[in-house]
PDB file of C-alpha atoms in Angstrom:
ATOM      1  CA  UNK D   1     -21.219 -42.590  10.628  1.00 94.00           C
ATOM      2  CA  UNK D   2     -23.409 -43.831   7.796  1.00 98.00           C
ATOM      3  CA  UNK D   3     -26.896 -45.678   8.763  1.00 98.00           C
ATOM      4  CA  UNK D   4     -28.007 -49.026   6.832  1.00 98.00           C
ATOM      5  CA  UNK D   5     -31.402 -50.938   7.592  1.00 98.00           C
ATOM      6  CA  UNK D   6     -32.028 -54.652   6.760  1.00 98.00           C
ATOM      7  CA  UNK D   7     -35.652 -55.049   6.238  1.00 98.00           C
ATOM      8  CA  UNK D   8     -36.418 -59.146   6.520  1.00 96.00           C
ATOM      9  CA  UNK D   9     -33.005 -59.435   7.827  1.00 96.00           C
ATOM     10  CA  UNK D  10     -31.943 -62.903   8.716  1.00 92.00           C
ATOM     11  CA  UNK D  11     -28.640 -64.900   9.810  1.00 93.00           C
ATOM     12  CA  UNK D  12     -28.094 -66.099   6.644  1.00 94.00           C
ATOM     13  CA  UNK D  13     -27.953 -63.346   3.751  1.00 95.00           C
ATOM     14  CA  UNK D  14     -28.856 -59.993   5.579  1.00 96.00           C
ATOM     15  CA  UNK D  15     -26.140 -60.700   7.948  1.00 97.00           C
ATOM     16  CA  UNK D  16     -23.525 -61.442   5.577  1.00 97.00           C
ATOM     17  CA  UNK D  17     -24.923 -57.253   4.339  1.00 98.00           C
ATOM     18  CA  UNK D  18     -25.102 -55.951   8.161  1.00 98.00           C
ATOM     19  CA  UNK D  19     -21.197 -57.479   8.143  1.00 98.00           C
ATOM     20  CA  UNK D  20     -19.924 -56.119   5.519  1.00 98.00           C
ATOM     21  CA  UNK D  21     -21.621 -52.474   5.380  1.00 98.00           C
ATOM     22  CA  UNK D  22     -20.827 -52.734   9.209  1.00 98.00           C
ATOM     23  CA  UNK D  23     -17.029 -53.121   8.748  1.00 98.00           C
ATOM     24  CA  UNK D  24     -17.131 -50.392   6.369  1.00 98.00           C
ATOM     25  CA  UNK D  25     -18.519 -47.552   8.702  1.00 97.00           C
ATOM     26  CA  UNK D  26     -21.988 -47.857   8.873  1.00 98.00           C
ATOM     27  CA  UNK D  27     -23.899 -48.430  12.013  1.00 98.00           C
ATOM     28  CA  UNK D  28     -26.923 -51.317  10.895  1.00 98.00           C
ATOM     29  CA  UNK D  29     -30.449 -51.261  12.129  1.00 98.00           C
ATOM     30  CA  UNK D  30     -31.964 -54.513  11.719  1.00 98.00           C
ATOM     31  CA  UNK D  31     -36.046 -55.125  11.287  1.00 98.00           C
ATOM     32  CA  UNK D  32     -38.042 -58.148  11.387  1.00 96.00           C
ATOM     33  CA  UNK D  33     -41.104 -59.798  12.956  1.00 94.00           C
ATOM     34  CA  UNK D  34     -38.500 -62.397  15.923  1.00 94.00           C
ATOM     35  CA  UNK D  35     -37.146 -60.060  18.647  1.00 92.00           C
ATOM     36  CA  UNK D  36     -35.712 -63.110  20.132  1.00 94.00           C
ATOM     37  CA  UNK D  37     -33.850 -63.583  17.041  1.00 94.00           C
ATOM     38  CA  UNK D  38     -33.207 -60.016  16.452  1.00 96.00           C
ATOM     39  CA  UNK D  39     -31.572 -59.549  19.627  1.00 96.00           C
ATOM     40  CA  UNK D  40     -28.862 -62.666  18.973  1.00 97.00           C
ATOM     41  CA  UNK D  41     -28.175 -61.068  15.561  1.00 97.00           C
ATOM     42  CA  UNK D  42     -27.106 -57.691  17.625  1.00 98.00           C
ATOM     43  CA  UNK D  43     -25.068 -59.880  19.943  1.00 98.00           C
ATOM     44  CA  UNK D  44     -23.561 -61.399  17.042  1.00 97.00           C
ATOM     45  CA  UNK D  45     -22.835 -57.804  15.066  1.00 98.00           C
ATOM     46  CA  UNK D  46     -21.853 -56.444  18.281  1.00 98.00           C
ATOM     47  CA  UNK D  47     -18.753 -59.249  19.067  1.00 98.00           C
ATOM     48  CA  UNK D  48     -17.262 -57.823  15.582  1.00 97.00           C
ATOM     49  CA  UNK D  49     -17.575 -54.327  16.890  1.00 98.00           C
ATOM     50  CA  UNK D  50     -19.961 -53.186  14.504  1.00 98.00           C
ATOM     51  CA  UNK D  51     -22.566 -50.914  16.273  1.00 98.00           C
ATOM     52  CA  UNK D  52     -26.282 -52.418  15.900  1.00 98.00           C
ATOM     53  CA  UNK D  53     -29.830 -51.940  17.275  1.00 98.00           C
ATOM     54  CA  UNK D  54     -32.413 -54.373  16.125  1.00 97.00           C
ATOM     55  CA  UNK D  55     -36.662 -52.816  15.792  1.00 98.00           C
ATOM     56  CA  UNK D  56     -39.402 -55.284  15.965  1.00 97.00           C
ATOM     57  CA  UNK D  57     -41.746 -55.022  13.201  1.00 97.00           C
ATOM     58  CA  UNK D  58     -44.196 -57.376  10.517  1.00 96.00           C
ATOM     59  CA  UNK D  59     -43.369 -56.108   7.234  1.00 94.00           C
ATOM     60  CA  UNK D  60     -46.803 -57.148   6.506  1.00 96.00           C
ATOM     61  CA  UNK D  61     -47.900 -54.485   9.162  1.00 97.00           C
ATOM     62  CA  UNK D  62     -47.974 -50.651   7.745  1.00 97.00           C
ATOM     63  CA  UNK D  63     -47.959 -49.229  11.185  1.00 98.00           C
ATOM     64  CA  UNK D  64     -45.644 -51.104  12.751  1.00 98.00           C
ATOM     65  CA  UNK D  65     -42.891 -50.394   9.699  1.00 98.00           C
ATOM     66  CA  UNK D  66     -43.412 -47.378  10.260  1.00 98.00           C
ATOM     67  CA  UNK D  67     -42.452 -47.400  14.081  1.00 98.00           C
ATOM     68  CA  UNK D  68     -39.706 -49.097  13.158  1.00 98.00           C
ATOM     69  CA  UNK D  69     -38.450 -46.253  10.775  1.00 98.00           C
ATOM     70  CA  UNK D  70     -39.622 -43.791  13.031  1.00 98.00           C
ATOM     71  CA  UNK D  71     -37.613 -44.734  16.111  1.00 98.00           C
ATOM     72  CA  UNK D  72     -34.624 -45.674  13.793  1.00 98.00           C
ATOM     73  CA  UNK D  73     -34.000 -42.211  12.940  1.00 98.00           C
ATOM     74  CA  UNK D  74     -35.188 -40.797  16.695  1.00 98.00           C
ATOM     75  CA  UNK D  75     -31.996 -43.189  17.172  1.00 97.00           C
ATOM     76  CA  UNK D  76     -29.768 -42.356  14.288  1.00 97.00           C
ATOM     77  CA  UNK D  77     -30.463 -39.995  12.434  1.00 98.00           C
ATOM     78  CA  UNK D  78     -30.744 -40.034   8.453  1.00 98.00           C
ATOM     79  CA  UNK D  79     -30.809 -43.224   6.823  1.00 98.00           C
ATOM     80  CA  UNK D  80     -28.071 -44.025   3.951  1.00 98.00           C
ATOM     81  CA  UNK D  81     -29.121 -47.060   2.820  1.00 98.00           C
ATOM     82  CA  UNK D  82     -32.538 -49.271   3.482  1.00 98.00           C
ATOM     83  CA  UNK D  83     -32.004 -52.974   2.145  1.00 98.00           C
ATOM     84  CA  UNK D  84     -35.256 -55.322   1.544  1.00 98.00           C
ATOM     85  CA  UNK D  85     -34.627 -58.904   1.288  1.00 95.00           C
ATOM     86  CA  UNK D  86     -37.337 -60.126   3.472  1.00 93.00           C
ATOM     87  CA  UNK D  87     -37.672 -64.123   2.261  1.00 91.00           C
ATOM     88  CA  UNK D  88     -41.607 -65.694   2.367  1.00 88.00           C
ATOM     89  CA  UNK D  89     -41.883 -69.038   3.869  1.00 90.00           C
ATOM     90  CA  UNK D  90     -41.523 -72.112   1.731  1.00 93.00           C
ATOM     91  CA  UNK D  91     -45.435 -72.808   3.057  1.00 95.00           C
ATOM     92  CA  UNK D  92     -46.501 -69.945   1.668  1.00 96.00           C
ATOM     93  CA  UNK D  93     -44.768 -70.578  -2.044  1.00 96.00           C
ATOM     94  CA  UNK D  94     -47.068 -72.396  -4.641  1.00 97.00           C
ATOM     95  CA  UNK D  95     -46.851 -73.919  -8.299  1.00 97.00           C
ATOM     96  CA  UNK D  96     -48.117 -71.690 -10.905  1.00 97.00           C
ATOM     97  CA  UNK D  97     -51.151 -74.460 -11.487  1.00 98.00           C
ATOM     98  CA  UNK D  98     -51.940 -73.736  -7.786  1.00 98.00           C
ATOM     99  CA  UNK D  99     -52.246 -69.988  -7.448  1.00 98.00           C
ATOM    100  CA  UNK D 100     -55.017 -68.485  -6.530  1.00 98.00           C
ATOM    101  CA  UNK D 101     -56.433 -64.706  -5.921  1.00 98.00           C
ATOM    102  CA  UNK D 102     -55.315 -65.070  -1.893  1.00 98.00           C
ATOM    103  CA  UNK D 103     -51.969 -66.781  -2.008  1.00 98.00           C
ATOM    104  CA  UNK D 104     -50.911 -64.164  -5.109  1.00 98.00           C
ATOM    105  CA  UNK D 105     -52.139 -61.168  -3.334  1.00 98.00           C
ATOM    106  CA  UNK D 106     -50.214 -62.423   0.478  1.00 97.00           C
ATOM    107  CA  UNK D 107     -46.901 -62.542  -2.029  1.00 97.00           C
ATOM    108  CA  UNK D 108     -47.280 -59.006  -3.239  1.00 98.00           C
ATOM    109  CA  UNK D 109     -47.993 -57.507   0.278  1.00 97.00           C
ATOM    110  CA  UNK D 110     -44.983 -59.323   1.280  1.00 96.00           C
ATOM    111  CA  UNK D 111     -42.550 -58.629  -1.314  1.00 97.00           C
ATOM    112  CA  UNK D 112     -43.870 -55.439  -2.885  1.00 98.00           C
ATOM    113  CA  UNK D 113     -45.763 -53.274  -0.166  1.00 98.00           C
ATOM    114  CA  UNK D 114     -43.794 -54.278   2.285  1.00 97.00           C
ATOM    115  CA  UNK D 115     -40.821 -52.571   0.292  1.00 98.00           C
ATOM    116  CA  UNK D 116     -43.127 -49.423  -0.850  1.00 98.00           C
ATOM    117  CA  UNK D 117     -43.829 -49.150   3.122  1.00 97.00           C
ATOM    118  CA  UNK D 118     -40.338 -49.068   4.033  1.00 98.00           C
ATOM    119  CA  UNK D 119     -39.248 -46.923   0.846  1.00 97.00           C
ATOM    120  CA  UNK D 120     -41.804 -43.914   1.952  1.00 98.00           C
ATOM    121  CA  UNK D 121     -40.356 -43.913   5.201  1.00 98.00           C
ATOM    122  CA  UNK D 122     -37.040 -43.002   4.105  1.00 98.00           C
ATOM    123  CA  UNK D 123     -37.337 -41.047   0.452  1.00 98.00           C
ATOM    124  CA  UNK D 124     -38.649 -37.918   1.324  1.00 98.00           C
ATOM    125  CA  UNK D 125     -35.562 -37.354   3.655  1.00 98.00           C
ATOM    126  CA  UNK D 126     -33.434 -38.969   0.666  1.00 98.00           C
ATOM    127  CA  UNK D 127     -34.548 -36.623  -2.003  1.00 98.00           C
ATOM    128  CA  UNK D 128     -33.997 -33.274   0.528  1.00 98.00           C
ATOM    129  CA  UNK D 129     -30.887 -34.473   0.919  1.00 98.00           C
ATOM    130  CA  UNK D 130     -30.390 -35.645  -2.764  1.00 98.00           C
ATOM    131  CA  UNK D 131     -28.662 -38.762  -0.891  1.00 98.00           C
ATOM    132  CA  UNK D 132     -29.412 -42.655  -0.222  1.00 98.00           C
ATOM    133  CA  UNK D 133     -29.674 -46.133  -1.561  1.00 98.00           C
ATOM    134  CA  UNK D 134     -32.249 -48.305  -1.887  1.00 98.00           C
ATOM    135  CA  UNK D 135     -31.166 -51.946  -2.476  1.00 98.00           C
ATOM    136  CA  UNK D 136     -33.430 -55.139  -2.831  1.00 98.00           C
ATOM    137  CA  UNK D 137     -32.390 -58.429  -3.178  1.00 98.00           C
ATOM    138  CA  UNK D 138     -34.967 -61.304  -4.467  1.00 97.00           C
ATOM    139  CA  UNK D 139     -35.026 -64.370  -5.825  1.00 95.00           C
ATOM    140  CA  UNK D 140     -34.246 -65.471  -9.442  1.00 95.00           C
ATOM    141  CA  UNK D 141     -38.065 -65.769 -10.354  1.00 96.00           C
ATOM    142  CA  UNK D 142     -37.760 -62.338 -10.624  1.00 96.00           C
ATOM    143  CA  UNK D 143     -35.907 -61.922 -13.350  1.00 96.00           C
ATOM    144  CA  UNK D 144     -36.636 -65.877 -14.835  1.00 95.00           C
ATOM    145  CA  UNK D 145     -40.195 -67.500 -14.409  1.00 94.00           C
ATOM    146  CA  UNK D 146     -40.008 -70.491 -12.199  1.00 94.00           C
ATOM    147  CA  UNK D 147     -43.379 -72.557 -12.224  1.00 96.00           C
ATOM    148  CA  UNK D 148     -42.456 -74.073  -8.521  1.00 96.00           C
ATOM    149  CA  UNK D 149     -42.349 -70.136  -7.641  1.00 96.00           C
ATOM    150  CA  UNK D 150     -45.488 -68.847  -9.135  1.00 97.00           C
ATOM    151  CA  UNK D 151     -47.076 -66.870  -6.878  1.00 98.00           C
ATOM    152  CA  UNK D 152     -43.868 -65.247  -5.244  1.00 97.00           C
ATOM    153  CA  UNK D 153     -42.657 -64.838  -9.060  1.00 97.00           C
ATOM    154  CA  UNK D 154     -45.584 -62.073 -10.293  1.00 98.00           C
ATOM    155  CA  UNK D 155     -44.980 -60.434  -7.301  1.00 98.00           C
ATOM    156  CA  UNK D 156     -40.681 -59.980  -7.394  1.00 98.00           C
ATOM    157  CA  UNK D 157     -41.239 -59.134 -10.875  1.00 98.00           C
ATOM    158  CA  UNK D 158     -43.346 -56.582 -10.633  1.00 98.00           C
ATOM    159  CA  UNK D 159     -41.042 -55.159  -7.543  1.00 98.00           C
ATOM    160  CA  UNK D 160     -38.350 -55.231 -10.282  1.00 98.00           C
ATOM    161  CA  UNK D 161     -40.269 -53.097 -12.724  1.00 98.00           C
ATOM    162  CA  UNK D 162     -40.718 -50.824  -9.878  1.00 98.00           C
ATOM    163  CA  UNK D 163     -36.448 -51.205  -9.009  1.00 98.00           C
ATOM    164  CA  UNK D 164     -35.839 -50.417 -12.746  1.00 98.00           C
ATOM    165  CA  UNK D 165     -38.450 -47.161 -12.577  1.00 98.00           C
ATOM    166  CA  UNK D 166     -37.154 -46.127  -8.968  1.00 98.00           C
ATOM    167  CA  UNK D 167     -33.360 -45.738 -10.750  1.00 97.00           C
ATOM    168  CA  UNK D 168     -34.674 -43.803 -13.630  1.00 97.00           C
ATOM    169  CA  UNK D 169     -36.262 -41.258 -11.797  1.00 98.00           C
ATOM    170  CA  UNK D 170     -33.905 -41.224  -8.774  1.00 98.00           C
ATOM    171  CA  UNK D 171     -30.069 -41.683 -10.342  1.00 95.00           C
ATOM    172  CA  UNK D 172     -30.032 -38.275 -11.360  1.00 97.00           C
ATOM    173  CA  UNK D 173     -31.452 -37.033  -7.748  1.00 98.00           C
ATOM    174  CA  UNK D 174     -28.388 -38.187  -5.699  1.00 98.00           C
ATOM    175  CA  UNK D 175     -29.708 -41.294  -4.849  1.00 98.00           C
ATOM    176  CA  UNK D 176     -29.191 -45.377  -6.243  1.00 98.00           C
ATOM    177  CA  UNK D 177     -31.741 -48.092  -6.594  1.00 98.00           C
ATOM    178  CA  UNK D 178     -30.427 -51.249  -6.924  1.00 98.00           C
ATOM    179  CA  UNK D 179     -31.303 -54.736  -7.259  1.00 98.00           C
ATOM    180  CA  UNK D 180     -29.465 -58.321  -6.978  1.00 98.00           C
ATOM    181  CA  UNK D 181     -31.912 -61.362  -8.288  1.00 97.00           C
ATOM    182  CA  UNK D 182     -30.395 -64.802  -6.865  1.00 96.00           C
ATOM    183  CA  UNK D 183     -30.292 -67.392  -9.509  1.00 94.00           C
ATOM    184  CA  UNK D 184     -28.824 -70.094  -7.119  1.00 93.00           C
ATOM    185  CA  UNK D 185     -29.575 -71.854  -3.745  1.00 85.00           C
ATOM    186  CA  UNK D 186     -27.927 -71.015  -0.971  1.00 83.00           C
ATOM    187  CA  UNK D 187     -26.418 -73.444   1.682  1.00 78.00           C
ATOM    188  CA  UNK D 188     -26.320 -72.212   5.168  1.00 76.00           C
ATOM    189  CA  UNK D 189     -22.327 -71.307   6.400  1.00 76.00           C
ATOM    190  CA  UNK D 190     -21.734 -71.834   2.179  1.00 80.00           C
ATOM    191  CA  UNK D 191     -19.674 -68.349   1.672  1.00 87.00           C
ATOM    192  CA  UNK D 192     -21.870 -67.775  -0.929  1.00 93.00           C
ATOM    193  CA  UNK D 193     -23.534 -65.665   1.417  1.00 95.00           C
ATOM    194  CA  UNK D 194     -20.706 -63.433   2.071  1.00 96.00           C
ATOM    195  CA  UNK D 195     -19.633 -63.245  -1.490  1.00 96.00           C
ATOM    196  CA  UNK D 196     -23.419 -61.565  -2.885  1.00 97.00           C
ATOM    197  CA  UNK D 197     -22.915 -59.113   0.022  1.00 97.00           C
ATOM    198  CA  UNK D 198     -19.792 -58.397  -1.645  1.00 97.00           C
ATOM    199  CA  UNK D 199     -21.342 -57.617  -4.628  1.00 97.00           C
ATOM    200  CA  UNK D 200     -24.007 -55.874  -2.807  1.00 98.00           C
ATOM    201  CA  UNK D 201     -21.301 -53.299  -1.496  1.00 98.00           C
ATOM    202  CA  UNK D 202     -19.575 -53.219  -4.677  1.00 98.00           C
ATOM    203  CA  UNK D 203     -22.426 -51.903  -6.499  1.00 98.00           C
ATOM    204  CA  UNK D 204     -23.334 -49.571  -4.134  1.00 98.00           C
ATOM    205  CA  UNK D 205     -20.234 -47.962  -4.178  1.00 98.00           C
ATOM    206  CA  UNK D 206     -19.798 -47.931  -7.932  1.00 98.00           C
ATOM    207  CA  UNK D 207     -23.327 -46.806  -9.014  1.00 97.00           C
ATOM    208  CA  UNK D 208     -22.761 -48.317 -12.151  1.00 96.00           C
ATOM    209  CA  UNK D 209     -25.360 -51.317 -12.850  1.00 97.00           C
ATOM    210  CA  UNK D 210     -29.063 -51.279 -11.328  1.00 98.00           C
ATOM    211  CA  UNK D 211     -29.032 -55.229 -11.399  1.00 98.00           C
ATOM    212  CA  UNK D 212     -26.569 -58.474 -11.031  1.00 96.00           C
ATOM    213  CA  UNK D 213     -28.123 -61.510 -11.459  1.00 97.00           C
ATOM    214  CA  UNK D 214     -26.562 -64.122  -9.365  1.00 96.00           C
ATOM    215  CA  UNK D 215     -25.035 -67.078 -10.532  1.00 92.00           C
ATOM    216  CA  UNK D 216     -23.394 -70.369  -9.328  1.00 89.00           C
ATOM    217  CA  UNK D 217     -20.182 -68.879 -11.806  1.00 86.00           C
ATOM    218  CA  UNK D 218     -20.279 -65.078 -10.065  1.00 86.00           C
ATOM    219  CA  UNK D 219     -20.199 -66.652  -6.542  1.00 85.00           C
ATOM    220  CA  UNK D 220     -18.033 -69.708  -6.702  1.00 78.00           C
ATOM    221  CA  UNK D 221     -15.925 -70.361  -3.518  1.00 65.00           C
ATOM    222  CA  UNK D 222     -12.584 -71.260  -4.126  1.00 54.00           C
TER     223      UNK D 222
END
């Protein structure tokens, strides 16, 4: 069997991923900071028979990632496919009239060291094998400035630059970086959900785009 992480997994979004990559044959390692949480998520996986394990760890914490990683593959084996959608706290967001050296530099170890952490965990073992996928989803400040998002906004974009560079050097190495940008909010139990983990799979089967940026038009239910 195939091997997936979630990195900042959730029940909203990275479960709608662990569900779909899990019905498709791969076993899914979940990692966040809530064990308590991370536990009901396994139950949850578990019900649909989809084998699952969940690893305790603060993406802000270098060591503890890479515990995480560690006893994932004591556990598993080699990983397929790490996925980073970790999402900051609404507290922690500010206006781009309000941000300031601290709150700017808490959004880039949170979006994009957090991911370089969990990416050097797993791409030495990728390129050996000249095999993997490396998947981030963020929001659409990313890809289109959004004053309200300011601070988290410098830091997804420059984790995109980074996505973009990670495909050039990597597609011809065996291995995909990919990226999905959400343009849209997302209501809890919407389907919308489901349908961007859809796309998730679809791209990581196809190889053929390193981004989709998410609309209310791509994801429409009904």
């Amino acid at each position: 069997m195939k091997n997936i992480v979630i990195v900042g997994v959730g029940p909203g979004l990275g479960m709608s991923i662990a569900k779909k990559f899990g019905k498709n044959g791969f076993r899914v390692a979940l990692i966040a900071r809530n064990e308590e949480k991370l536990n009901q998520l396994v139950i949850e996986l578990e019900q649909l028979g989809i084998e699952a394990a969940s690893f305790q760890a603060d993406i802000l914490n270098k060591d503890q990632i890479s515990l995480a990683f560690a006893t994932i593959k004591e556990k598993y084996g080699f990983i397929d496919v790490v996925e980073y959608s970790p999402t900051p706290s609404i507290d922690t967001v500010t206006n781009a009239l309000d941000v300031t050296e601290e709150n700017a530099l808490y959004q880039f170890q949170f979006n994009v060291l957090g991911a370089i952490s969990s990416i050097r965990e797993v791409l030495p073992d990728m390129l050996d094998k000249q095999s993997g996928a490396l998947l981030f989803t963020t929001g659409g400040a990313a890809v289109n400035p959004v004053p309200m998002m300011g601070n988290v906004g410098i830091a997804v974009s420059g984790l995109r630059n980074y996505i973009f560079n990670l495909n050039s050097e990597l597609k011809d190495k065996g291995i995909y970086a990919g990226h999905i940008s959400i343009g849209i909010w997302m209501q809890p139990n919407s389907g919308v959900q489901d349908k961007i983990a859809d796309i998730w799979y679809d791209m990581y089967t196809k190889r053929d785009r390193v981004e989709e940026f998410i609309t209310e038009d791509k994801v429409r239910i009904g």
